[in-house]
Amino acid sequence: MAGAEWESLDECLKKYLPLADLKEVKRILYGKETRTLDLPRRALEAACQGDFELQGYAFEAAEEQRRCPQLVRVGLVQNKTPLSTNAPVAEQVSTVHRRIEAIVEVAAMCGVNIICFQEAWNMPFAFCTREKLPWTEFAESAEDGLTTRFCQKLAKKHGMVVISPILERDHDHGDVLWNTAVVISNSGAVLGKTRKNHIPRVGDFNESTYYMEGNLGHPVFQTQFGRIAVNICYGRHHPLNWLMYSINGAEIIFNPSATIGALSESFWPIEARNAAIANHCFTCAINRVGQEHFPNEFTSGDGKKAHQDFGYFYGSSYVTAPDGSRTPGLSRNRDGLLVTELDLNLCRQMSDLWTFKMTGRYEMYARELAEAVKPDYNPHIVKE
Ligand SMILES: NC(=O)NCCC(=O)O
């Protein structure tokens, strides 16, 4: 399994395929070619100085007579945890805040309207350890915690919608923890929050030790730049989760994640891309980067030796359009900002072309599913 020494699928294809073959391979693997965005020189310089990757692409829609293009720029941020996991909690939080602040400055230079960070972005992904302290100390109020207040300042300063996925402590309801994305409007006000609906029970993703399945359904947030939803990490394996955000009108669904190569790298390019096609919307898949080492050993319940690291978070964040075309991924190894311009008109154009919302037969599935979840359900199997 490749670690940091392997840059990315995109780099590999570029390096080894003759141009004519590369074009055909990309046509099939990536769909219609995306235009490269001209990003301001000072943004590129700042990214270089700040040691993070900056890439920009644009998806285009057909011109319409009765609607203007609905252009919106989204920013996806992937990053390593900058400090060692045994540094004091407050120091880890303030250091990652500073790192993200610098990246958001560059996003602002690139005209980003909506920015989304990775899952549990202000902490190491410590759920593998099953230890409570100090990791639960990273949990904060979604409404007025330190990280939300930090994001509100960024949102207001840059006129940007900020999606901030955190470990939430709900002080008003028994101090319980959730895996939550806080959505902050470009005015700086907290627009609302949404919670991770599906909790992984796979490998070292021992997240059920920390929080429960989300109880807020599938909210969609009306922002000045479009209707957005957040399908947190493991929810991307659940097609109905994507579907419900889409049924509630999402034009862009963000998928802030934390996942490792040994487990999911072959799924990664498929799932969010497929969701964009199936739901006539844009999807934005974001993964963290690098390897995190923890102070104490833990086992994976697989008979193998105890260890102190989670595995390799492979980055590779990307955006897919409703016509199935996608951007190249960011690096597997470096912090990065992916700026992508979307024309939201493409959602309805693809819906009119493919008509999945019209041909979906939701009433049939609703009826059959309502039966299938009953304890006395008999699967409909036709036997000789
Ligand atoms: N963070 C998280 O839910 N990870 C689970 C593993 C995966 O979905 O690839």
PDB file of C-alpha atoms and ligand atoms in Angstrom, residues 119 125 179 196 198-200 202 205 207 211 232-237 257-260 263-264 314, ligand 1:
ATOM      1  CA  GLU A 119     -13.913  15.956   9.013  1.00  0.00           C
ATOM      2  CA  PHE A 125      -8.345  11.557  14.235  1.00  0.00           C
ATOM      3  CA  ASN A 179     -19.821  14.398  14.826  1.00  0.00           C
ATOM      4  CA  LYS A 196     -23.051  12.493  10.782  1.00  0.00           C
ATOM      5  CA  HIS A 198     -23.794   6.787   9.771  1.00  0.00           C
ATOM      6  CA  ILE A 199     -21.066   5.758  12.201  1.00  0.00           C
ATOM      7  CA  PRO A 200     -18.317   3.449  10.908  1.00  0.00           C
ATOM      8  CA  VAL A 202     -14.857  -0.920  10.376  1.00  0.00           C
ATOM      9  CA  PHE A 205     -12.666   3.658  12.983  1.00  0.00           C
ATOM     10  CA  GLU A 207     -16.137   6.217  16.368  1.00  0.00           C
ATOM     11  CA  TYR A 211     -20.699   9.689  19.591  1.00  0.00           C
ATOM     12  CA  ILE A 232     -20.001  13.478   6.638  1.00  0.00           C
ATOM     13  CA  CYS A 233     -17.420  10.812   5.727  1.00  0.00           C
ATOM     14  CA  TYR A 234     -18.849   7.293   6.146  1.00  0.00           C
ATOM     15  CA  GLY A 235     -22.223   8.579   4.910  1.00  0.00           C
ATOM     16  CA  ARG A 236     -20.722   8.468   1.421  1.00  0.00           C
ATOM     17  CA  HIS A 237     -21.098   4.670   1.394  1.00  0.00           C
ATOM     18  CA  SER A 257     -13.845  12.794   5.415  1.00  0.00           C
ATOM     19  CA  ALA A 258     -10.975  11.098   7.203  1.00  0.00           C
ATOM     20  CA  THR A 259     -10.077   7.808   5.607  1.00  0.00           C
ATOM     21  CA  ILE A 260      -7.005   5.681   5.007  1.00  0.00           C
ATOM     22  CA  LEU A 263      -9.322   0.636   3.705  1.00  0.00           C
ATOM     23  CA  SER A 264     -10.960   2.840   1.116  1.00  0.00           C
ATOM     24  CA  TYR A 314      -4.358   9.856   1.416  1.00  0.00           C
TER      25      TYR A 314
HETATM   26  N1  LIG B   1     -14.266   8.934   9.304  1.00  0.00           N
HETATM   27  C1  LIG B   1     -14.914   7.879   8.853  1.00  0.00           C
HETATM   28  O1  LIG B   1     -16.120   7.758   8.970  1.00  0.00           O
HETATM   29  N2  LIG B   1     -14.152   6.937   8.277  1.00  0.00           N
HETATM   30  C2  LIG B   1     -14.638   5.632   7.976  1.00  0.00           C
HETATM   31  C3  LIG B   1     -13.884   4.995   6.921  1.00  0.00           C
HETATM   32  C4  LIG B   1     -14.369   5.320   5.559  1.00  0.00           C
HETATM   33  O2  LIG B   1     -15.537   5.639   5.398  1.00  0.00           O
HETATM   34  O3  LIG B   1     -13.582   5.223   4.622  1.00  0.00           O
END
